[in-house]
Amino acid sequence: MPKTRGGEPSVADAIENARLAARRQKASQFDAYAVLKRSRRVFVERSRVSGADSTHATGLHVRVCVGGKVGGAFCNGFDPTSVSKCVAQAIKIASLMEPDPRWGGFPSCDRGYPSVSGIHDRSVASLGIDVMRAMAEEMVDSAMSVSKEVSVPYGAVESIERTLGIGNSSGVNSMMAETELQAIASCVAGTGLAISPECEERGRSRGTGLRMDLIGERAGWLADKSLNFVDAKTEEAEVVFSPSAVGDSEFGLLSLVLNKALSGQNVLQRVSFLADRVGEQVCSDQVTLRDNPLLSGRCGSRPFDDEGIPSRKTRLVDEGVLKGFVWDSNYGSMSGKGSTGNAVRDLVSGSVNAAPLCLQLAPGKGSLNTLIESVDHGYLVWAGQGAHTSNTETGGFSFVASPGLMIEGGEVVGGVRGVMISGNINDLMMNVERVGADVVDFGGSLMPSVLFRDVKITTG
Amino acid sequence: MSGLLDHLLKAVHSRATSGLDYVELRADDVLQTSIELRESAIESITRKFERGHSARVLVSGRWGFATSDGMRDPKATIVEASKAAKALSGGIDSDTGLCDVKPVRKDVRHKVRAPLNEIELEDKVSYLTSICQGVVKADPRMTTTKASYMDITGDRALVTSDGAAVRTAVSHGYLMTVSSGKAPGLPVSVRDEIGTVTSGWEYFTDKNPKELVVDRLVGKAKQQMAGVSCKRGTFPCVVSPRVAGMLAHEALGHLSEADYFSSGAFDGLQGKMVAPESVTMIDSPWIEGGFGNIEVDDEGVLPKPVTLIDKGLLREQMTNREWAKRLGIRPTGNARAENYRVPPLVRMRNTYFEPGDLSLEELLEGKKSGYYCVDIRGGQAEANSSFQVGIQECYEIVKGELGQPVRSLAISGMATKSLSLIDGLGKDTEFESSYCGKMYQSMPTSDGGPHISLEKGAIVFGGSA
């Protein structure tokens, strides 16, 4: 495990301090989640490296149960005094809660953790700022080599090492360390009213194997291609979504909507459009979805969830037929389905929810280019604005393709502006024509490009 | 001033800062309370103690930034930040520097009647429960209501090597309520957002009593349930102050942030007409009840109002000290950081269109057909001025009068084009509170303006959302 700075309490110490404080303060049950994150980042502004960050962040979330009432609190100190104050606050909050008759205690773990390889790489943890600067410069140079019109207003290369520990009074005692190297290049081409949209390309990896040149080149290519504006029209057309438009955690439509709709918690609370539809054909038969956090070296892979329950592979959709949902221990117990090892802790509100850890759309055949080549007239959506406003309950969505490009005769012919894509995710998923094989790792999902038919396009 | 500030002042005057061109230390010692409640059931209550600090240094034109949770000696954090900056210094030319400002020493405290940290959790829960239960009581077709409440109280401190020393007593409260319901065959979902950075609990109980929040939610839901679908395409429209504010902020304000300006759609248009003469747009550090109000920015600069568009002319950019120096313009005090963990960025505060002189009826009169967009549910924009906004309350305009309500929808457009197609401004002004995201930092802001009338071609209307 990564060491803390000299003399400072570790993640394991934080959990032990919580255990002792809970016992001293007579909380019959406790649960503690501690994380130490260290990161270094080199950032780019106006096409050159302009600064570097070094972050050391700690956080502890404690939950206690007193007389069947559960309360929680956070602190960012691991020392006994800070932790004791945090436990006292959790006990105070517990006193305000109603006893939950269904409460079965914090989850226990009666089986061992699966072996998930390749999630920590020492070479990422020890990357120096000078090396990351060289990486960032390579990314920028590659982007700008695409065309003299291209610039890089923003970019970054970041190395992250995270140590996570979970312990509770039901015997859970889990510890893991993970690393991630992330890179982002955000390019534009042109100036003023003729400027392209921001064209971002991101990469993430557990190890140091990210191709900075390819990230820069792809972002530069997109910006350059988007600059040649062509007119779109209001119509229904075939649309290719890039892996980013499908799976990016911030703007990927399918990841944003499906992560919520496949949560057992949202199903129980009747705010998922997939509730009551197990066994139904909810997508085209091209779509098979799994939650699979056990894959080697993937950024969403991990041996246990945020309650310390072993991770596992979960069938969600088989050739378009809905098979089930993901569950944490609490909602899994309420539903009678049990936990699927999918607890995710909200580190702002302290709530523990169910969500996919690594949602995987099974790859089909062919690259993004193959999908583009199969379209006579249509659009390529690289990313979208507004996918986060999609309605998980109704399935309604509407977003602007940005960057969006037009495809004619199997080739990208130029950028389109202000093209709105809207509809209902139910219809969109039934209209999946083809899934690509070009899977990209977005951390919480593994997604390839997808070709949809009959997509509603609206323009000004 | 407080112990937190003294702690930073000692460090900024220590040897750790020698050889550095600029040092900025920020620290938080705050308590955050979050409550999530659905109907009468508390989903979670959490309290979060956060104590930590950061150092931002400038060395030979390179920035270094380091953070440390807890209050470990800030001198060590300065050393860490300077190491990061120095690792970048070889072989790169840099034009990065800071404009001179008069150092501010200030203790910022707002007149708070009922401090948020002194209100019992039971009282907060009771207020939220009344809202959640009130919605279902008011309209049984509403099936579920979730209230997400958050407040932050405590101290923030800032010191800089050029003499700024600012302590701020934080009083930040926010509530988002989302209600869902079902008319036959038609699920609907509406939300309400309120927030303050200058008041206490009285902001919720007095300015936003539970009955008022319930009325707003139920009113929006009812019109959606009775609504017709929106046509796809572009139509003449009138937008409410809330929607106008979203356009001012998301689609136009970001383009006038100095760090975005040169890579955005306004580049090259400074001093040129970008809107009809009737249009003036301001970013102000202080408005009555503004969610974006600040008295000092996060670089220790006294903030000033900025006229972004002056009678149609693209006038001024919002700056921090770095961009003011680079562009040779005044520092406007727009540097803001979400907390000590992140460096300040150029951010808006309260951004709005100045009102005109027309009534809503007069604005509608000019439209034979079209839409009247009243309330929003989130939006996004980017540097080429493309925007997308979810609309949760909308009506048809038929022969200059309001027609049937319209179901939830989304609008989009290119803001630079929309701006040029404004054909009337109302005489009213309202503001909304929301959080603005930029570079993974979330900041409270207010946006607003009057009712605004736009010609066909300004806004694209599309399907349901």
Short mmCIF file of C-alpha atoms in Angstrom, two decimals, chain B residues 102-423:
data_model
loop_
_atom_site.label_atom_id
_atom_site.label_comp_id
_atom_site.label_asym_id
_atom_site.label_seq_id
_atom_site.Cartn_x
_atom_site.Cartn_y
_atom_site.Cartn_z
CA LYS B 102 -4.06 47.44 -3.94
CA PRO B 103 -3.90 44.77 -1.24
CA VAL B 104 -7.22 44.21 0.52
CA ARG B 105 -7.45 43.44 4.22
CA LYS B 106 -10.99 42.64 5.11
CA ASP B 107 -13.19 40.65 7.43
CA VAL B 108 -16.27 39.69 5.41
CA ARG B 109 -19.38 39.01 7.45
CA HIS B 110 -22.97 39.16 6.30
CA LYS B 111 -25.92 40.24 8.37
CA VAL B 112 -27.41 36.85 9.11
CA ARG B 113 -30.50 36.69 11.30
CA ALA B 114 -30.66 32.93 11.83
CA PRO B 115 -27.21 31.41 11.31
CA LEU B 116 -27.47 28.17 9.36
CA ASN B 117 -25.23 26.29 11.80
CA GLU B 118 -27.45 27.27 14.74
CA ILE B 119 -30.63 25.86 13.25
CA GLU B 120 -31.43 22.43 14.62
CA LEU B 121 -31.34 19.60 12.13
CA GLU B 122 -34.91 18.75 13.19
CA ASP B 123 -36.09 22.17 11.96
CA LYS B 124 -34.40 21.72 8.61
CA VAL B 125 -35.89 18.24 8.25
CA SER B 126 -39.33 19.58 9.18
CA TYR B 127 -39.16 22.32 6.50
CA LEU B 128 -38.11 19.80 3.84
CA THR B 129 -40.72 17.24 4.90
CA SER B 130 -43.47 19.86 4.63
CA ILE B 131 -42.42 20.60 1.07
CA CYS B 132 -42.24 16.96 0.00
CA GLN B 133 -45.55 16.07 1.61
CA GLY B 134 -47.15 19.32 0.49
CA VAL B 135 -46.60 18.53 -3.18
CA VAL B 136 -48.42 15.19 -3.01
CA LYS B 137 -51.18 16.73 -0.91
CA ALA B 138 -51.66 19.55 -3.41
CA ASP B 139 -51.92 17.19 -6.37
CA PRO B 140 -52.32 13.45 -5.82
CA ARG B 141 -51.02 12.81 -9.33
CA MET B 142 -47.56 13.73 -8.01
CA THR B 143 -45.99 10.43 -7.01
CA THR B 144 -42.66 11.37 -5.49
CA THR B 145 -40.74 14.44 -4.33
CA LYS B 146 -37.11 14.54 -3.33
CA ALA B 147 -35.52 17.47 -1.50
CA SER B 148 -31.73 17.81 -1.55
CA TYR B 149 -30.57 20.46 0.91
CA MET B 150 -27.02 21.60 1.62
CA ASP B 151 -25.47 24.31 3.73
CA ILE B 152 -21.88 25.33 4.43
CA THR B 153 -20.81 27.47 7.37
CA GLY B 154 -17.46 28.33 8.86
CA ASP B 155 -14.39 30.34 7.94
CA ARG B 156 -12.39 30.86 4.80
CA ALA B 157 -9.10 32.72 4.73
CA LEU B 158 -6.87 34.12 2.01
CA VAL B 159 -3.46 35.75 2.22
CA THR B 160 -1.11 36.76 -0.56
CA SER B 161 2.53 37.71 -0.63
CA ASP B 162 1.59 41.19 -1.82
CA GLY B 163 -0.40 41.98 1.29
CA ALA B 164 -3.98 40.77 0.92
CA ALA B 165 -5.51 39.22 4.04
CA VAL B 166 -9.19 38.30 3.91
CA ARG B 167 -11.33 36.29 6.26
CA THR B 168 -14.82 35.34 5.18
CA ALA B 169 -17.56 33.97 7.40
CA VAL B 170 -19.34 31.53 5.10
CA SER B 171 -23.14 31.25 5.09
CA HIS B 172 -24.11 29.24 2.03
CA GLY B 173 -27.44 27.44 1.73
CA TYR B 174 -29.04 25.66 -1.22
CA LEU B 175 -32.10 23.54 -1.89
CA MET B 176 -33.10 21.63 -4.99
CA THR B 177 -36.47 19.92 -5.00
CA VAL B 178 -37.46 17.51 -7.75
CA SER B 179 -41.05 16.26 -8.10
CA SER B 180 -42.34 13.55 -10.37
CA GLY B 181 -45.88 12.63 -11.23
CA LYS B 182 -48.05 10.96 -13.78
CA ALA B 183 -51.03 12.11 -15.75
CA PRO B 184 -52.60 9.28 -17.80
CA GLY B 185 -49.77 7.94 -19.95
CA LEU B 186 -47.58 10.95 -19.32
CA PRO B 187 -44.79 11.02 -16.75
CA VAL B 188 -43.70 14.52 -15.74
CA SER B 189 -40.78 15.79 -13.75
CA VAL B 190 -40.18 19.34 -12.45
CA ARG B 191 -37.60 20.97 -10.24
CA ASP B 192 -37.11 24.06 -8.10
CA GLU B 193 -33.76 25.58 -7.07
CA ILE B 194 -33.09 28.23 -4.43
CA GLY B 195 -29.87 29.38 -2.78
CA THR B 196 -28.15 32.07 -0.74
CA VAL B 197 -24.58 33.05 0.11
CA THR B 198 -25.44 36.07 2.25
CA SER B 199 -28.38 35.05 4.46
CA GLY B 200 -29.18 32.49 7.07
CA TRP B 201 -32.11 30.16 7.59
CA GLU B 202 -34.47 33.13 7.18
CA TYR B 203 -33.81 32.90 3.43
CA PHE B 204 -35.70 29.62 3.40
CA THR B 205 -38.45 30.29 5.92
CA ASP B 206 -39.18 33.95 5.06
CA LYS B 207 -38.30 34.38 1.40
CA ASN B 208 -39.13 30.84 0.33
CA PRO B 209 -41.75 29.53 2.75
CA LYS B 210 -42.63 25.91 2.14
CA GLU B 211 -46.05 26.81 0.70
CA LEU B 212 -44.41 28.95 -1.98
CA VAL B 213 -41.99 26.20 -3.02
CA VAL B 214 -44.89 23.71 -3.17
CA ASP B 215 -46.96 26.12 -5.29
CA ARG B 216 -44.10 26.61 -7.74
CA LEU B 217 -43.54 22.87 -8.17
CA VAL B 218 -47.20 21.94 -8.46
CA GLY B 219 -47.88 24.82 -10.84
CA LYS B 220 -45.15 23.69 -13.21
CA ALA B 221 -46.23 20.06 -12.99
CA LYS B 222 -49.88 20.88 -13.71
CA GLN B 223 -49.10 22.83 -16.83
CA GLN B 224 -46.90 19.96 -18.06
CA MET B 225 -49.64 17.43 -17.45
CA ALA B 226 -52.04 19.54 -19.46
CA GLY B 227 -49.40 20.30 -22.05
CA VAL B 228 -49.17 19.59 -25.75
CA SER B 229 -46.00 18.52 -27.54
CA CYS B 230 -43.69 21.16 -28.90
CA LYS B 231 -43.18 21.37 -32.64
CA ARG B 232 -39.64 20.88 -33.89
CA GLY B 233 -37.94 23.76 -35.64
CA THR B 234 -37.35 27.45 -35.12
CA PHE B 235 -40.12 29.86 -34.10
CA PRO B 236 -40.47 33.40 -32.78
CA CYS B 237 -40.50 33.35 -29.01
CA VAL B 238 -40.56 35.27 -25.77
CA VAL B 239 -38.37 34.05 -22.93
CA SER B 240 -38.80 34.78 -19.23
CA PRO B 241 -36.12 36.41 -17.04
CA ARG B 242 -34.98 32.94 -15.92
CA VAL B 243 -34.41 31.77 -19.49
CA ALA B 244 -32.89 35.12 -20.46
CA GLY B 245 -30.52 34.74 -17.51
CA MET B 246 -29.48 31.31 -18.66
CA LEU B 247 -28.66 32.74 -22.10
CA ALA B 248 -26.78 35.64 -20.52
CA HIS B 249 -24.72 33.30 -18.40
CA GLU B 250 -24.21 30.06 -20.28
CA ALA B 251 -24.23 31.20 -23.86
CA LEU B 252 -22.75 34.70 -23.66
CA GLY B 253 -21.13 35.24 -20.27
CA HIS B 254 -18.61 32.43 -20.65
CA LEU B 255 -17.48 33.93 -23.95
CA SER B 256 -16.54 37.13 -22.09
CA GLU B 257 -14.37 35.40 -19.48
CA ALA B 258 -10.84 36.48 -20.41
CA ASP B 259 -9.42 32.97 -20.30
CA TYR B 260 -12.10 31.74 -22.74
CA PHE B 261 -12.39 34.89 -24.86
CA SER B 262 -9.52 34.27 -27.26
CA SER B 263 -10.70 30.74 -28.05
CA GLY B 264 -14.36 31.66 -28.33
CA ALA B 265 -16.87 33.18 -30.70
CA PHE B 266 -16.36 36.77 -29.41
CA ASP B 267 -12.68 36.79 -30.37
CA GLY B 268 -12.06 39.66 -32.78
CA LEU B 269 -15.40 41.32 -32.03
CA GLN B 270 -14.33 43.56 -29.12
CA GLY B 271 -15.61 47.07 -29.73
CA LYS B 272 -18.02 45.88 -32.41
CA MET B 273 -21.81 45.67 -32.42
CA VAL B 274 -22.89 42.14 -31.51
CA ALA B 275 -26.50 42.89 -30.55
CA PRO B 276 -29.21 45.49 -31.15
CA GLU B 277 -28.64 48.83 -29.44
CA SER B 278 -31.28 48.01 -26.84
CA VAL B 279 -29.10 45.24 -25.35
CA THR B 280 -26.79 45.79 -22.37
CA MET B 281 -25.35 42.91 -20.36
CA ILE B 282 -23.62 43.18 -16.99
CA ASP B 283 -21.69 40.92 -14.64
CA SER B 284 -21.96 42.36 -11.15
CA PRO B 285 -20.30 41.27 -7.89
CA TRP B 286 -23.31 42.37 -5.88
CA ILE B 287 -27.06 42.41 -6.47
CA GLU B 288 -29.86 42.16 -3.93
CA GLY B 289 -29.90 38.53 -2.75
CA GLY B 290 -27.46 37.43 -5.46
CA PHE B 291 -26.25 33.83 -5.25
CA GLY B 292 -23.03 34.99 -6.96
CA ASN B 293 -22.35 37.86 -4.54
CA ILE B 294 -18.75 38.40 -3.43
CA GLU B 295 -17.06 41.24 -1.52
CA VAL B 296 -13.47 40.23 -2.37
CA ASP B 297 -12.42 37.76 -5.02
CA ASP B 298 -10.18 34.74 -4.41
CA GLU B 299 -7.02 36.61 -5.40
CA GLY B 300 -7.74 39.39 -2.90
CA VAL B 301 -9.07 41.87 -5.47
CA LEU B 302 -12.01 44.19 -4.80
CA PRO B 303 -14.56 43.16 -7.43
CA LYS B 304 -16.13 45.61 -9.86
CA PRO B 305 -19.20 45.47 -12.09
CA VAL B 306 -18.29 44.66 -15.70
CA THR B 307 -20.29 45.89 -18.70
CA LEU B 308 -19.91 43.00 -21.09
CA ILE B 309 -22.23 44.37 -23.79
CA ASP B 310 -22.93 48.09 -23.79
CA LYS B 311 -25.89 49.15 -25.95
CA GLY B 312 -25.10 46.36 -28.37
CA LEU B 313 -21.36 46.92 -28.37
CA LEU B 314 -19.06 44.17 -27.09
CA ARG B 315 -17.26 46.14 -24.40
CA GLU B 316 -15.27 44.49 -21.63
CA GLN B 317 -13.96 41.13 -20.48
CA MET B 318 -14.03 39.64 -17.00
CA THR B 319 -10.49 39.15 -15.70
CA ASN B 320 -8.31 37.81 -12.96
CA ARG B 321 -4.92 39.35 -12.20
CA GLU B 322 -3.07 37.18 -14.71
CA TRP B 323 -5.35 37.97 -17.64
CA ALA B 324 -5.59 41.66 -16.72
CA LYS B 325 -1.79 41.86 -16.94
CA ARG B 326 -1.62 39.86 -20.17
CA LEU B 327 -4.28 41.95 -21.92
CA GLY B 328 -3.31 45.27 -20.32
CA ILE B 329 -6.81 45.83 -18.96
CA ARG B 330 -8.19 46.39 -15.46
CA PRO B 331 -8.56 43.54 -12.96
CA THR B 332 -12.28 43.09 -12.44
CA GLY B 333 -12.19 40.76 -9.43
CA ASN B 334 -13.64 37.73 -11.18
CA ALA B 335 -11.17 35.16 -9.77
CA ARG B 336 -13.14 32.55 -7.85
CA ALA B 337 -12.31 29.11 -6.48
CA GLU B 338 -14.83 26.53 -5.28
CA ASN B 339 -12.70 25.75 -2.22
CA TYR B 340 -9.08 25.55 -1.10
CA ARG B 341 -8.53 22.37 -3.11
CA VAL B 342 -8.58 24.15 -6.48
CA PRO B 343 -6.96 27.28 -7.89
CA PRO B 344 -9.14 30.30 -8.75
CA LEU B 345 -10.44 30.68 -12.31
CA VAL B 346 -12.08 33.59 -14.14
CA ARG B 347 -15.74 33.13 -13.19
CA MET B 348 -18.97 35.07 -13.44
CA ARG B 349 -20.81 36.39 -10.39
CA ASN B 350 -24.31 37.76 -11.15
CA THR B 351 -24.84 38.06 -14.89
CA TYR B 352 -27.86 39.71 -16.45
CA PHE B 353 -29.41 41.71 -19.26
CA GLU B 354 -30.47 45.25 -18.36
CA PRO B 355 -34.25 45.73 -18.67
CA GLY B 356 -35.96 47.57 -21.53
CA ASP B 357 -39.34 49.31 -21.44
CA LEU B 358 -41.95 46.85 -22.69
CA SER B 359 -44.55 44.91 -20.73
CA LEU B 360 -44.95 41.16 -21.23
CA GLU B 361 -48.23 41.82 -23.04
CA GLU B 362 -46.47 44.17 -25.46
CA LEU B 363 -43.75 41.59 -26.12
CA LEU B 364 -46.36 38.90 -26.82
CA GLU B 365 -48.46 41.20 -28.98
CA GLY B 366 -45.79 41.23 -31.63
CA LYS B 367 -45.91 37.45 -32.16
CA LYS B 368 -48.55 35.83 -34.36
CA SER B 369 -47.36 32.40 -33.26
CA GLY B 370 -44.48 30.91 -31.35
CA TYR B 371 -43.57 29.90 -27.82
CA TYR B 372 -43.23 31.54 -24.43
CA CYS B 373 -40.45 29.79 -22.45
CA VAL B 374 -40.82 30.35 -18.71
CA ASP B 375 -38.65 28.01 -16.66
CA ILE B 376 -35.49 26.00 -17.15
CA ARG B 377 -34.06 22.72 -15.95
CA GLY B 378 -30.34 22.91 -16.61
CA GLY B 379 -28.32 23.98 -19.58
CA GLN B 380 -24.92 23.96 -21.17
CA ALA B 381 -22.95 26.10 -23.59
CA GLU B 382 -19.56 26.19 -25.15
CA ALA B 383 -16.96 28.48 -26.64
CA ASN B 384 -18.43 28.67 -30.14
CA SER B 385 -21.62 29.98 -28.44
CA SER B 386 -23.64 26.81 -29.04
CA PHE B 387 -26.13 26.29 -26.18
CA GLN B 388 -28.71 23.78 -25.03
CA VAL B 389 -31.29 24.45 -22.31
CA GLY B 390 -33.97 22.18 -20.86
CA ILE B 391 -37.34 23.97 -20.51
CA GLN B 392 -39.81 22.78 -17.89
CA GLU B 393 -42.50 25.42 -18.31
CA CYS B 394 -43.57 26.71 -21.70
CA TYR B 395 -46.73 27.97 -23.49
CA GLU B 396 -47.77 28.37 -27.06
CA ILE B 397 -48.20 31.91 -28.35
CA VAL B 398 -51.26 32.24 -30.56
CA LYS B 399 -52.10 35.59 -32.16
CA GLY B 400 -50.20 37.53 -29.55
CA GLU B 401 -51.72 35.74 -26.57
CA LEU B 402 -50.78 32.76 -24.46
CA GLY B 403 -52.17 29.45 -25.71
CA GLN B 404 -51.90 25.93 -24.38
CA PRO B 405 -49.11 24.82 -22.06
CA VAL B 406 -46.32 22.79 -23.66
CA ARG B 407 -44.66 19.69 -22.26
CA SER B 408 -41.07 19.61 -21.14
CA LEU B 409 -38.73 20.32 -24.06
CA ALA B 410 -35.27 21.53 -24.96
CA ILE B 411 -34.10 24.59 -26.85
CA SER B 412 -30.78 25.24 -28.51
CA GLY B 413 -29.02 27.71 -30.74
CA MET B 414 -25.92 29.73 -31.44
CA ALA B 415 -25.99 32.54 -28.88
CA THR B 416 -24.16 35.03 -31.08
CA LYS B 417 -26.94 34.62 -33.63
CA SER B 418 -29.68 34.67 -30.97
CA LEU B 419 -28.28 37.90 -29.57
CA SER B 420 -28.56 39.64 -32.91
CA LEU B 421 -32.21 38.54 -33.20
CA ILE B 422 -33.46 40.12 -29.95
CA ASP B 423 -36.38 42.34 -30.91
#
